[in-house]
GROMACS .gro file of C-alpha atoms in nm:
model
  180
    1MET     CA    1  -2.129  -0.175  -6.555
    2LYS     CA    2  -2.138  -0.053  -6.903
    3ILE     CA    3  -2.003   0.359  -7.004
    4TYR     CA    4  -2.320   0.330  -7.184
    5THR     CA    5  -2.667   0.300  -7.181
    6ARG     CA    6  -2.853   0.395  -7.507
    7THR     CA    7  -3.066   0.624  -7.297
    8GLY     CA    8  -2.856   0.980  -7.396
    9ASP     CA    9  -2.910   0.916  -7.760
   10ASP     CA   10  -3.214   1.162  -7.773
   11GLY     CA   11  -2.981   1.394  -7.674
   12THR     CA   12  -3.115   1.378  -7.308
   13THR     CA   13  -3.007   1.282  -6.949
   14SER     CA   14  -3.039   1.215  -6.620
   15LEU     CA   15  -3.007   1.436  -6.346
   16ALA     CA   16  -2.962   1.237  -5.949
   17GLY     CA   17  -3.299   1.180  -5.902
   18GLY     CA   18  -3.441   1.016  -6.206
   19GLN     CA   19  -3.587   1.348  -6.410
   20ARG     CA   20  -3.491   1.328  -6.776
   21VAL     CA   21  -3.366   1.674  -6.947
   22PRO     CA   22  -3.222   1.787  -7.216
   23LYS     CA   23  -2.800   1.758  -7.258
   24ASN     CA   24  -2.774   2.140  -7.327
   25ASN     CA   25  -3.017   2.232  -6.990
   26GLU     CA   26  -2.856   2.447  -6.872
   27ARG     CA   27  -2.790   2.291  -6.562
   28ILE     CA   28  -2.646   2.065  -6.753
   29GLU     CA   29  -2.428   2.312  -6.921
   30ALA     CA   30  -2.313   2.453  -6.553
   31TYR     CA   31  -2.191   2.129  -6.392
   32GLY     CA   32  -2.018   1.983  -6.723
   33THR     CA   33  -1.830   2.364  -6.700
   34ILE     CA   34  -1.720   2.267  -6.352
   35ASP     CA   35  -1.597   1.873  -6.467
   36GLU     CA   36  -1.414   2.118  -6.722
   37ILE     CA   37  -1.216   2.260  -6.440
   38VAL     CA   38  -1.171   1.918  -6.221
   39SER     CA   39  -0.962   1.775  -6.558
   40TRP     CA   40  -0.802   2.149  -6.595
   41VAL     CA   41  -0.714   2.130  -6.229
   42GLY     CA   42  -0.603   1.783  -6.252
   43LEU     CA   43  -0.348   1.865  -6.554
   44LEU     CA   44  -0.215   2.158  -6.286
   45ARG     CA   45  -0.146   1.882  -6.020
   46SER     CA   46   0.059   1.750  -6.329
   47LEU     CA   47   0.295   2.016  -6.387
   48PRO     CA   48   0.610   1.929  -6.191
   49VAL     CA   49   0.593   2.341  -6.120
   50ASN     CA   50   0.323   2.240  -5.875
   51SER     CA   51   0.469   1.886  -5.700
   52GLU     CA   52   0.438   2.169  -5.412
   53ARG     CA   53   0.083   2.198  -5.447
   54SER     CA   54  -0.092   1.887  -5.535
   55ILE     CA   55  -0.248   1.839  -5.210
   56ILE     CA   56  -0.430   2.154  -5.250
   57LEU     CA   57  -0.490   2.089  -5.568
   58TYR     CA   58  -0.609   1.743  -5.563
   59SER     CA   59  -0.885   1.890  -5.229
   60ILE     CA   60  -0.979   2.100  -5.500
   61GLN     CA   61  -1.058   1.883  -5.714
   62ASP     CA   62  -1.287   1.660  -5.461
   63LYS     CA   63  -1.488   2.046  -5.405
   64LEU     CA   64  -1.537   2.001  -5.730
   65MET     CA   65  -1.684   1.761  -5.770
   66HIS     CA   66  -1.877   1.779  -5.485
   67SER     CA   67  -2.005   2.085  -5.631
   68ALA     CA   68  -2.089   1.893  -5.952
   69ALA     CA   69  -2.309   1.636  -5.799
   70ILE     CA   70  -2.469   1.953  -5.623
   71LEU     CA   71  -2.574   2.079  -5.953
   72SER     CA   72  -2.704   1.777  -6.101
   73ALA     CA   73  -2.967   1.709  -5.808
   74GLY     CA   74  -3.264   1.715  -5.942
   75PRO     CA   75  -3.579   1.912  -5.772
   76ASP     CA   76  -3.733   1.587  -5.530
   77ALA     CA   77  -3.335   1.497  -5.581
   78ASP     CA   78  -3.264   1.471  -5.113
   79LEU     CA   79  -2.997   1.701  -5.068
   80SER     CA   80  -2.910   1.631  -4.679
   81LYS     CA   81  -2.603   1.415  -4.735
   82MET     CA   82  -2.436   1.516  -4.979
   83VAL     CA   83  -2.138   1.743  -4.923
   84THR     CA   84  -2.097   2.099  -5.032
   85PRO     CA   85  -1.816   2.378  -5.090
   86ASP     CA   86  -1.850   2.524  -4.701
   87ASP     CA   87  -1.690   2.802  -4.551
   88GLU     CA   88  -1.382   2.635  -4.392
   89ASP     CA   89  -1.317   2.570  -4.779
   90ILE     CA   90  -1.350   2.937  -4.865
   91ARG     CA   91  -1.119   3.016  -4.631
   92MET     CA   92  -0.851   2.720  -4.711
   93LEU     CA   93  -0.881   2.872  -5.034
   94GLU     CA   94  -0.831   3.259  -4.887
   95ASP     CA   95  -0.528   3.122  -4.751
   96GLU     CA   96  -0.339   2.972  -4.929
   97ILE     CA   97  -0.350   3.329  -5.154
   98ASP     CA   98  -0.270   3.552  -4.852
   99LYS     CA   99   0.050   3.316  -4.842
  100MET     CA  100   0.174   3.365  -5.193
  101GLU     CA  101   0.028   3.712  -5.212
  102LYS     CA  102   0.317   3.799  -4.948
  103GLN     CA  103   0.531   3.664  -5.204
  104LEU     CA  104   0.455   3.808  -5.485
  105PRO     CA  105   0.478   4.201  -5.605
  106GLN     CA  106   0.258   4.378  -5.534
  107LEU     CA  107  -0.015   4.419  -5.907
  108ASN     CA  108  -0.133   4.769  -6.009
  109SER     CA  109  -0.219   4.676  -6.341
  110PHE     CA  110  -0.424   4.440  -6.583
  111ILE     CA  111  -0.154   4.150  -6.693
  112LEU     CA  112  -0.163   3.940  -7.035
  113PRO     CA  113  -0.180   3.544  -6.998
  114GLY     CA  114   0.088   3.415  -7.060
  115GLY     CA  115   0.454   3.344  -6.994
  116THR     CA  116   0.490   2.928  -6.950
  117GLU     CA  117   0.283   2.672  -7.043
  118ALA     CA  118   0.163   2.636  -6.681
  119VAL     CA  119   0.076   2.996  -6.611
  120SER     CA  120  -0.108   2.919  -6.925
  121PHE     CA  121  -0.305   2.689  -6.822
  122THR     CA  122  -0.352   2.797  -6.504
  123GLN     CA  123  -0.494   3.104  -6.631
  124ILE     CA  124  -0.773   2.895  -6.866
  125CYS     CA  125  -0.893   2.763  -6.549
  126ARG     CA  126  -0.936   3.035  -6.409
  127THR     CA  127  -1.165   3.191  -6.722
  128VAL     CA  128  -1.310   2.813  -6.712
  129CYS     CA  129  -1.373   2.859  -6.393
  130ARG     CA  130  -1.545   3.179  -6.402
  131ARG     CA  131  -1.751   3.051  -6.664
  132ALA     CA  132  -1.900   2.812  -6.485
  133GLU     CA  133  -1.984   3.034  -6.190
  134ARG     CA  134  -2.157   3.288  -6.396
  135GLN     CA  135  -2.394   2.945  -6.553
  136VAL     CA  136  -2.454   2.843  -6.179
  137ILE     CA  137  -2.540   3.185  -6.087
  138SER     CA  138  -2.761   3.184  -6.389
  139LEU     CA  139  -2.962   2.862  -6.274
  140GLN     CA  140  -3.337   2.976  -6.215
  141ASP     CA  141  -3.396   2.693  -5.879
  142LYS     CA  142  -3.158   2.832  -5.702
  143LYS     CA  143  -3.068   2.630  -5.391
  144GLU     CA  144  -2.876   2.698  -5.053
  145HIS     CA  145  -2.642   2.487  -5.147
  146ASP     CA  146  -2.576   2.688  -5.476
  147ILE     CA  147  -2.472   2.972  -5.323
  148MET     CA  148  -2.225   2.821  -5.156
  149VAL     CA  149  -2.101   2.645  -5.472
  150VAL     CA  150  -2.063   3.010  -5.635
  151ARG     CA  151  -1.919   3.094  -5.311
  152TYR     CA  152  -1.660   2.828  -5.375
  153LEU     CA  153  -1.609   2.889  -5.800
  154ASN     CA  154  -1.565   3.234  -5.676
  155ARG     CA  155  -1.233   3.219  -5.432
  156LEU     CA  156  -1.122   2.947  -5.640
  157SER     CA  157  -1.030   3.120  -6.024
  158ASP     CA  158  -0.932   3.429  -5.802
  159TYR     CA  159  -0.726   3.183  -5.589
  160LEU     CA  160  -0.636   3.075  -5.956
  161PHE     CA  161  -0.533   3.431  -6.138
  162VAL     CA  162  -0.244   3.422  -5.799
  163LEU     CA  163  -0.158   3.058  -5.903
  164ALA     CA  164  -0.066   3.229  -6.241
  165ARG     CA  165   0.099   3.563  -6.108
  166LYS     CA  166   0.276   3.286  -5.841
  167THR     CA  167   0.387   3.026  -6.102
  168ALA     CA  168   0.530   3.304  -6.317
  169TYR     CA  169   0.707   3.443  -6.071
  170GLU     CA  170   0.913   3.114  -5.985
  171SER     CA  171   0.976   3.086  -6.305
  172GLY     CA  172   1.117   3.422  -6.294
  173ILE     CA  173   0.896   3.481  -6.597
  174GLU     CA  174   0.756   3.873  -6.563
  175GLN     CA  175   0.409   3.891  -6.745
  176SER     CA  176   0.337   4.099  -6.984
  177LYS     CA  177   0.141   4.425  -6.856
  178TRP     CA  178  -0.162   4.495  -7.046
  179ILE     CA  179  -0.185   4.907  -7.103
  180PRO     CA  180  -0.449   5.065  -7.253
   0.00000   0.00000   0.00000
């Protein structure tokens, strides 16, 4: 299979199902941003500080790829065989959040991202996740599957925030508080 087809040279791309749309279509923007998160999570997975979290980060990448596939479906696509994030996936993130929060000091102010590269990369991943969430919400042709993607992205951004705090804590870094 060739990587290039030349069919996108006119500024369009295909949704799953074959419908051609402009590459700046809001659906393309949404699943393109999810693709960006997949790459950022891959970077997080490669960091030594996350070696024990590699399995969960891989699972997150998998759920994000499924989410992007759902969003790439055109109006005539058959979604019945597509895997969507579900309540179990969201519960898994919540369980991980709860485990990490039990090990962290209570948060009583906003914090400024930074401290180590790993913390900063995790916060970047979180903000890209929030952007994807906003883009998915803005899609006008909502489907039931989009709601699960929104829920997953919302919880994932929470997970990434707590993961950044946990990473800072494990590194012995005190995060800078933002005081207005």
